[in-house]
Short mmCIF file of C-alpha atoms and ligand atoms in Angstrom, two decimals:
data_model
loop_
_atom_site.label_atom_id
_atom_site.label_comp_id
_atom_site.label_asym_id
_atom_site.label_seq_id
_atom_site.Cartn_x
_atom_site.Cartn_y
_atom_site.Cartn_z
CA MET A 1007 -16.14 48.00 -52.41
CA CYS A 1008 -14.61 50.63 -54.59
CA SER A 1009 -11.48 49.98 -56.62
CA ASP A 1010 -9.91 51.68 -59.61
CA LEU A 1011 -8.68 48.43 -61.10
CA SER A 1012 -8.55 48.48 -64.87
CA MET A 1013 -8.64 45.33 -66.95
CA PRO A 1014 -5.23 43.60 -66.98
CA PRO A 1015 -4.08 43.00 -70.58
CA VAL A 1016 -3.75 39.22 -70.17
CA GLY A 1017 -6.52 37.13 -68.68
CA LEU A 1018 -7.08 33.43 -68.29
CA GLY A 1019 -9.79 32.24 -70.64
CA LEU A 1020 -11.86 29.64 -68.78
CA TRP A 1021 -13.81 28.26 -71.74
CA LYS A 1022 -13.25 24.52 -72.11
CA ILE A 1023 -11.45 24.04 -68.84
CA ALA A 1024 -13.13 20.87 -67.58
CA PRO A 1025 -15.09 21.32 -64.33
CA GLY A 1026 -12.87 18.73 -62.65
CA GLU A 1027 -9.78 20.81 -63.40
CA ALA A 1028 -11.19 24.33 -63.09
CA ALA A 1029 -10.66 24.91 -59.35
CA ALA A 1030 -7.01 23.86 -59.45
CA ALA A 1031 -6.38 25.67 -62.76
CA THR A 1032 -7.87 28.89 -61.43
CA ARG A 1033 -5.89 28.78 -58.21
CA GLN A 1034 -2.74 27.90 -60.06
CA ALA A 1035 -3.20 30.75 -62.54
CA ILE A 1036 -3.58 33.24 -59.69
CA GLU A 1037 -0.49 31.74 -58.07
CA ILE A 1038 1.44 32.21 -61.33
CA GLY A 1039 0.37 35.84 -61.45
CA TYR A 1040 -2.86 36.03 -63.44
CA ARG A 1041 -5.10 38.82 -62.17
CA HIS A 1042 -7.78 38.62 -64.83
CA LEU A 1043 -10.21 35.71 -65.20
CA ASP A 1044 -12.59 35.44 -68.12
CA SER A 1045 -15.54 33.32 -67.08
CA ALA A 1046 -19.09 32.70 -68.33
CA ALA A 1047 -22.16 30.87 -67.08
CA ASP A 1048 -22.13 28.90 -70.33
CA TYR A 1049 -18.70 27.42 -69.67
CA GLY A 1050 -20.29 25.11 -67.11
CA ASN A 1051 -17.46 25.49 -64.61
CA GLU A 1052 -18.24 28.65 -62.63
CA ALA A 1053 -18.81 26.84 -59.33
CA GLU A 1054 -15.39 25.21 -59.66
CA VAL A 1055 -13.75 28.46 -60.77
CA GLY A 1056 -15.33 29.99 -57.66
CA GLU A 1057 -13.68 27.31 -55.50
CA GLY A 1058 -10.34 28.20 -57.07
CA ILE A 1059 -10.84 31.91 -56.47
CA ALA A 1060 -11.93 31.34 -52.87
CA SER A 1061 -8.94 29.11 -52.22
CA ALA A 1062 -6.55 31.71 -53.69
CA LEU A 1063 -8.10 34.57 -51.73
CA GLN A 1064 -8.14 32.57 -48.49
CA SER A 1065 -4.47 31.70 -48.93
CA GLY A 1066 -3.64 35.37 -49.41
CA LEU A 1067 -2.33 34.90 -52.97
CA CYS A 1068 -4.07 38.17 -53.81
CA SER A 1069 -6.91 40.35 -52.63
CA ARG A 1070 -10.32 40.54 -54.27
CA ASP A 1071 -9.57 44.16 -55.19
CA ALA A 1072 -6.51 43.08 -57.18
CA LEU A 1073 -8.45 40.53 -59.22
CA TRP A 1074 -10.45 41.36 -62.34
CA VAL A 1075 -13.31 38.92 -62.88
CA THR A 1076 -15.45 38.96 -66.01
CA SER A 1077 -18.51 36.82 -66.60
CA LYS A 1078 -21.21 36.71 -69.25
CA LEU A 1079 -25.00 36.67 -69.45
CA TRP A 1080 -26.18 33.58 -71.29
CA ASN A 1081 -28.60 33.80 -74.24
CA THR A 1082 -31.54 32.25 -72.38
CA TYR A 1083 -31.54 35.04 -69.78
CA HIS A 1084 -31.93 38.09 -72.03
CA HIS A 1085 -35.42 38.98 -70.83
CA PRO A 1086 -35.09 41.80 -68.27
CA ASP A 1087 -36.78 39.64 -65.61
CA HIS A 1088 -33.99 37.06 -65.90
CA VAL A 1089 -30.88 39.23 -66.09
CA ARG A 1090 -30.44 39.87 -62.38
CA PRO A 1091 -31.19 36.27 -61.31
CA ALA A 1092 -28.65 35.07 -63.89
CA LEU A 1093 -26.01 37.42 -62.53
CA GLU A 1094 -26.83 36.40 -58.94
CA ARG A 1095 -26.39 32.75 -59.88
CA THR A 1096 -23.01 33.54 -61.41
CA LEU A 1097 -21.98 35.53 -58.32
CA ALA A 1098 -23.06 32.70 -56.02
CA ASP A 1099 -21.13 30.16 -58.10
CA LEU A 1100 -18.03 32.35 -58.23
CA GLN A 1101 -18.38 33.08 -54.47
CA LEU A 1102 -18.14 36.81 -55.18
CA ASP A 1103 -20.30 39.76 -54.25
CA TYR A 1104 -19.54 41.76 -57.37
CA LEU A 1105 -18.09 41.31 -60.86
CA ASP A 1106 -15.64 43.67 -62.46
CA LEU A 1107 -17.29 43.17 -65.83
CA TYR A 1108 -20.50 41.52 -67.04
CA LEU A 1109 -20.95 41.00 -70.76
CA ILE A 1110 -23.87 40.02 -72.97
CA HIS A 1111 -22.42 36.76 -74.32
CA PHE A 1112 -24.08 36.80 -77.76
CA PRO A 1113 -26.54 39.13 -79.48
CA ILE A 1114 -28.88 36.13 -79.57
CA ALA A 1115 -31.91 35.82 -77.30
CA LEU A 1116 -33.12 32.27 -76.67
CA ALA A 1117 -36.22 31.04 -74.88
CA TYR A 1118 -35.85 30.98 -71.11
CA VAL A 1119 -34.87 27.74 -69.41
CA PRO A 1120 -35.31 27.76 -65.59
CA PHE A 1121 -32.25 26.92 -63.46
CA GLU A 1122 -34.07 23.87 -62.10
CA THR A 1123 -34.58 22.49 -65.59
CA ARG A 1124 -30.95 22.78 -66.66
CA TYR A 1125 -27.91 24.86 -65.80
CA PRO A 1126 -26.20 26.06 -67.83
CA PRO A 1127 -28.87 25.55 -70.47
CA GLU A 1128 -26.55 25.82 -73.48
CA TRP A 1129 -27.97 26.29 -76.96
CA VAL A 1130 -30.74 23.79 -77.57
CA HIS A 1131 -34.09 24.29 -75.91
CA ASP A 1132 -34.90 20.64 -75.28
CA PRO A 1133 -31.94 18.28 -75.57
CA ASP A 1134 -34.28 15.29 -75.21
CA ALA A 1135 -36.35 16.22 -78.26
CA GLU A 1136 -36.13 13.96 -81.29
CA THR A 1137 -34.39 16.75 -83.20
CA PRO A 1138 -32.97 19.20 -80.66
CA VAL A 1139 -33.07 22.79 -81.96
CA MET A 1140 -32.51 26.31 -80.68
CA GLN A 1141 -35.57 28.37 -79.78
CA PRO A 1142 -34.97 32.08 -80.44
CA ALA A 1143 -36.95 34.52 -78.26
CA PRO A 1144 -38.23 37.96 -79.26
CA VAL A 1145 -36.28 40.04 -76.72
CA PRO A 1146 -34.86 43.35 -77.96
CA LEU A 1147 -31.21 43.85 -77.03
CA ALA A 1148 -32.08 47.35 -75.78
CA GLU A 1149 -34.25 45.81 -73.06
CA THR A 1150 -31.50 43.42 -72.02
CA TRP A 1151 -29.10 46.35 -71.88
CA GLY A 1152 -31.47 48.28 -69.60
CA ALA A 1153 -31.38 45.36 -67.16
CA MET A 1154 -27.58 45.25 -67.39
CA GLU A 1155 -27.48 48.96 -66.47
CA ALA A 1156 -29.61 48.21 -63.42
CA LEU A 1157 -26.90 45.77 -62.23
CA VAL A 1158 -24.33 48.57 -62.27
CA GLU A 1159 -26.72 50.82 -60.37
CA ALA A 1160 -27.28 48.06 -57.81
CA GLY A 1161 -23.51 47.80 -57.24
CA LEU A 1162 -23.40 44.19 -58.38
CA VAL A 1163 -21.14 44.78 -61.38
CA ARG A 1164 -18.60 47.52 -61.96
CA GLN A 1165 -18.75 47.64 -65.74
CA ILE A 1166 -20.89 46.19 -68.49
CA GLY A 1167 -20.17 45.36 -72.10
CA VAL A 1168 -20.92 43.09 -75.01
CA CYS A 1169 -19.45 40.16 -76.91
CA ASN A 1170 -19.83 39.13 -80.51
CA TYR A 1171 -21.43 42.42 -81.61
CA ASN A 1172 -20.77 43.78 -85.08
CA THR A 1173 -20.43 47.46 -85.94
CA GLY A 1174 -24.14 47.88 -86.70
CA LEU A 1175 -25.12 46.60 -83.26
CA LEU A 1176 -22.50 48.85 -81.62
CA HIS A 1177 -23.87 51.96 -83.33
CA ASP A 1178 -27.36 50.99 -82.19
CA LEU A 1179 -26.24 50.26 -78.61
CA MET A 1180 -24.52 53.63 -78.36
CA ALA A 1181 -27.76 55.31 -79.37
CA TYR A 1182 -29.70 53.96 -76.37
CA ALA A 1183 -27.14 53.14 -73.67
CA ARG A 1184 -27.46 55.33 -70.56
CA ILE A 1185 -24.44 53.51 -69.14
CA LYS A 1186 -22.02 53.04 -72.01
CA PRO A 1187 -20.47 49.64 -72.68
CA SER A 1188 -16.84 49.67 -71.60
CA VAL A 1189 -15.67 46.50 -73.35
CA LEU A 1190 -16.26 44.65 -76.60
CA GLN A 1191 -15.09 41.04 -76.58
CA VAL A 1192 -14.74 39.37 -79.97
CA GLU A 1193 -12.78 36.62 -81.69
CA SER A 1194 -9.53 38.07 -83.01
CA HIS A 1195 -6.20 36.57 -84.07
CA PRO A 1196 -3.91 36.92 -87.09
CA TYR A 1197 -6.39 35.13 -89.36
CA LEU A 1198 -9.26 37.39 -88.19
CA THR A 1199 -7.85 40.80 -87.39
CA GLN A 1200 -11.20 42.67 -87.35
CA ASP A 1201 -9.46 46.01 -87.80
CA ARG A 1202 -12.57 48.01 -88.65
CA LEU A 1203 -14.65 46.55 -85.82
CA ILE A 1204 -11.85 47.23 -83.32
CA ARG A 1205 -11.40 50.75 -84.64
CA CYS A 1206 -15.14 51.37 -84.36
CA ALA A 1207 -15.28 50.09 -80.75
CA LYS A 1208 -12.25 52.14 -79.74
CA GLY A 1209 -13.78 55.17 -81.41
CA TYR A 1210 -16.65 54.75 -78.97
CA GLY A 1211 -14.17 54.63 -76.08
CA MET A 1212 -14.44 50.89 -75.52
CA ASP A 1213 -11.62 48.51 -74.65
CA VAL A 1214 -11.44 45.44 -76.85
CA THR A 1215 -10.71 41.92 -75.64
CA ALA A 1216 -9.66 39.31 -78.19
CA PHE A 1217 -10.91 35.80 -77.51
CA SER A 1218 -9.23 32.83 -79.17
CA PRO A 1219 -6.11 34.98 -79.54
CA LEU A 1220 -4.12 31.95 -80.71
CA GLY A 1221 -6.52 31.26 -83.57
CA ALA A 1222 -7.53 27.75 -84.50
CA LEU A 1223 -6.06 25.86 -81.55
CA SER A 1224 -9.24 25.78 -79.48
CA TYR A 1225 -11.36 24.76 -82.42
CA ARG A 1226 -9.43 21.76 -83.66
CA GLU A 1227 -10.58 19.58 -80.79
CA LEU A 1228 -14.17 20.69 -81.55
CA GLY A 1229 -13.85 19.73 -85.21
CA MET A 1230 -14.30 23.40 -86.20
CA ALA A 1231 -10.80 23.91 -87.67
CA ASP A 1232 -8.28 21.88 -89.65
CA GLU A 1233 -4.80 20.89 -88.54
CA ALA A 1234 -3.46 23.11 -91.32
CA GLU A 1235 -5.02 26.30 -89.94
CA SER A 1236 -2.50 27.08 -87.22
CA VAL A 1237 -1.10 30.62 -87.16
CA LEU A 1238 1.78 29.23 -85.06
CA VAL A 1239 3.50 27.77 -88.11
CA GLU A 1240 3.25 30.87 -90.28
CA PRO A 1241 6.70 32.00 -91.51
CA ALA A 1242 6.08 35.58 -90.28
CA VAL A 1243 5.40 34.25 -86.78
CA LEU A 1244 8.32 31.80 -86.82
CA ALA A 1245 10.73 34.50 -88.01
CA ALA A 1246 9.80 36.84 -85.16
CA ALA A 1247 9.96 33.96 -82.67
CA GLU A 1248 13.44 33.08 -83.89
CA ARG A 1249 14.66 36.70 -83.69
CA LEU A 1250 13.26 37.23 -80.22
CA GLY A 1251 14.02 33.80 -78.76
CA ARG A 1252 10.34 33.40 -77.85
CA THR A 1253 7.74 30.78 -78.71
CA PRO A 1254 5.41 31.28 -81.68
CA ALA A 1255 2.48 31.49 -79.23
CA GLN A 1256 4.20 34.33 -77.35
CA VAL A 1257 4.73 36.17 -80.63
CA VAL A 1258 1.06 35.86 -81.57
CA LEU A 1259 -0.08 36.94 -78.10
CA ARG A 1260 2.36 39.85 -78.05
CA TRP A 1261 0.99 40.91 -81.45
CA GLY A 1262 -2.47 41.00 -79.83
CA ILE A 1263 -1.17 43.23 -77.04
CA GLN A 1264 0.73 45.56 -79.37
CA ARG A 1265 -2.34 46.17 -81.50
CA GLY A 1266 -4.12 47.36 -78.40
CA THR A 1267 -6.36 44.46 -77.43
CA SER A 1268 -6.41 42.55 -74.20
CA ILE A 1269 -6.15 38.80 -74.68
CA ILE A 1270 -7.58 35.82 -72.83
CA PRO A 1271 -5.68 32.68 -73.87
CA LYS A 1272 -6.83 29.46 -72.26
CA SER A 1273 -4.36 26.91 -71.01
CA SER A 1274 -4.50 24.09 -68.52
CA ASN A 1275 -0.76 23.60 -68.68
CA PRO A 1276 1.44 25.40 -66.10
CA ASP A 1277 4.32 26.04 -68.52
CA ARG A 1278 2.01 27.50 -71.12
CA LEU A 1279 0.16 29.51 -68.49
CA ARG A 1280 3.49 31.11 -67.52
CA GLN A 1281 4.52 31.61 -71.12
CA ASN A 1282 1.24 33.33 -71.97
CA LEU A 1283 1.72 35.87 -69.19
CA ASP A 1284 5.37 36.50 -69.93
CA LEU A 1285 4.88 39.01 -72.73
CA PHE A 1286 6.16 42.28 -71.38
CA ASP A 1287 9.95 42.19 -71.68
CA PHE A 1288 10.14 41.98 -75.46
CA ALA A 1289 8.52 43.72 -78.40
CA LEU A 1290 7.76 43.02 -82.04
CA SER A 1291 9.07 45.55 -84.53
CA ALA A 1292 6.58 47.56 -86.58
CA ASP A 1293 7.46 45.39 -89.58
CA GLU A 1294 6.83 42.20 -87.62
CA VAL A 1295 3.45 43.50 -86.46
CA ALA A 1296 2.58 44.43 -90.04
CA ALA A 1297 3.69 41.04 -91.39
CA ILE A 1298 1.55 39.20 -88.85
CA SER A 1299 -1.43 41.51 -89.46
CA ALA A 1300 -1.09 40.75 -93.19
CA LEU A 1301 -1.96 37.10 -92.43
CA ASN A 1302 -5.59 38.16 -92.05
CA LYS A 1303 -8.02 36.13 -94.12
CA ASN A 1304 -11.22 36.90 -92.22
CA ARG A 1305 -11.29 33.31 -90.95
CA ARG A 1306 -13.84 33.12 -88.17
CA PHE A 1307 -13.78 29.90 -86.18
CA ASN A 1308 -16.59 30.79 -83.75
CA ASP A 1309 -19.52 31.56 -86.03
CA PRO A 1310 -23.12 30.83 -84.98
CA GLY A 1311 -24.02 31.04 -88.67
CA THR A 1312 -22.05 27.81 -89.09
CA PHE A 1313 -22.02 25.91 -85.81
CA CYS A 1314 -25.70 26.41 -84.91
CA GLU A 1315 -26.73 24.67 -88.11
CA VAL A 1316 -24.20 21.88 -87.78
CA ALA A 1317 -24.74 21.19 -84.10
CA PHE A 1318 -28.27 22.42 -83.30
CA ASP A 1319 -30.07 22.09 -86.63
CA THR A 1320 -30.84 25.83 -86.61
CA PHE A 1321 -29.55 28.31 -89.19
CA TYR A 1322 -28.75 31.46 -87.16
CA PRO A 1323 -26.22 33.78 -88.78
CA ILE A 1324 -25.40 37.03 -86.95
CA TYR A 1325 -22.42 38.49 -88.79
CA ASP A 1326 -23.68 38.48 -92.40
P1 A2P B 1307 -3.52 23.78 -73.49
O1 A2P B 1307 -4.68 24.09 -72.59
O2 A2P B 1307 -3.17 22.35 -73.53
O3 A2P B 1307 -2.33 24.67 -73.19
P2 A2P B 1307 -7.20 30.10 -77.27
O4 A2P B 1307 -7.31 30.62 -75.89
O5 A2P B 1307 -6.63 31.07 -78.25
O6 A2P B 1307 -8.52 29.56 -77.75
O7 A2P B 1307 -6.18 28.87 -77.24
C1 A2P B 1307 -6.36 27.81 -76.39
C2 A2P B 1307 -5.71 26.59 -76.99
O8 A2P B 1307 -4.32 26.85 -77.24
C3 A2P B 1307 -5.74 25.40 -76.09
O9 A2P B 1307 -5.85 24.26 -76.94
C4 A2P B 1307 -4.38 25.41 -75.38
O10 A2P B 1307 -3.97 24.13 -75.01
C5 A2P B 1307 -3.49 25.98 -76.45
N1 A2P B 1307 -2.41 26.83 -75.92
C6 A2P B 1307 -2.52 27.75 -74.96
N2 A2P B 1307 -1.34 28.36 -74.75
C7 A2P B 1307 -0.46 27.83 -75.63
C8 A2P B 1307 0.90 28.05 -75.91
N3 A2P B 1307 1.61 28.95 -75.23
N4 A2P B 1307 1.49 27.29 -76.87
C9 A2P B 1307 0.78 26.37 -77.56
N5 A2P B 1307 -0.52 26.11 -77.33
C10 A2P B 1307 -1.16 26.84 -76.38
#
């Protein structure tokens, strides 16, 4: 089962694709040419994504070796005893016998919730409680990482990495990792460029994947961003789009590629799926890249320090 596939620069982000649409969306993305899928147990659609992958592979749209599949270990499975079962559940749902990349989803360990109780368990420990809250668990990240390394050694995952780590956690991880993390996945877009974090990760030889590469769009429907926060209407973006005859979204995604990150935009719309992959026959000038980078205002949309308090009555900052 050996392949030298490296992570394609554009992947389909599967967060928020409704289970009822996920099989068709996954198959359609592969048909359009996507060869990188960014999944997670927490997205609640892995079984349907698996149906889409199986359908695409059975139809000969591509081979398993040509497809890069990432998934993520959920917070409730950080204890070393739960890491392999969590991965095996993900593999069963995705109908795969290995992953290309398995990531620790958040540097947040939560109390274990058995599969039979609830899957995926999401953030709150007991949704039926009068005041549902998160229940943090005392599991050191180093122990979780050791169990992730064992998955590589068992041949179940090709590479391992982390999401939502800051520089301090990366330095610490590098001090104990026997198998080094190959990828850091973090939120990044023109309003949150994260230059120093990306430089730090690359200095350690990691690839960096930007999630929410279009900025606020995903968060508006969740009430976590305002209408006014769209990078797609910024004059610097519109000027480059006009010059290149491309859409503002393509300009922002191309900016992500040119600064050396891979990107995982989500779309359920076939035209936008095509558009988001069609980024390799044009280029932003150095000035355009600089003008878009200058939009940075360290605006983080996906911040547990904010949403955990609002939604789960638990103050749990990790970036401060
Ligand atoms: P839709 O699924 O209707 O296309 P991100 O991955 O950065 O979080 O962005 C996802 C959001 O951006 C979704 O709301 C998606 O809506 C929208 N989106 C994805 N691609 C484009 C595009 N090319 N132009 C405009 N909106 C897009």
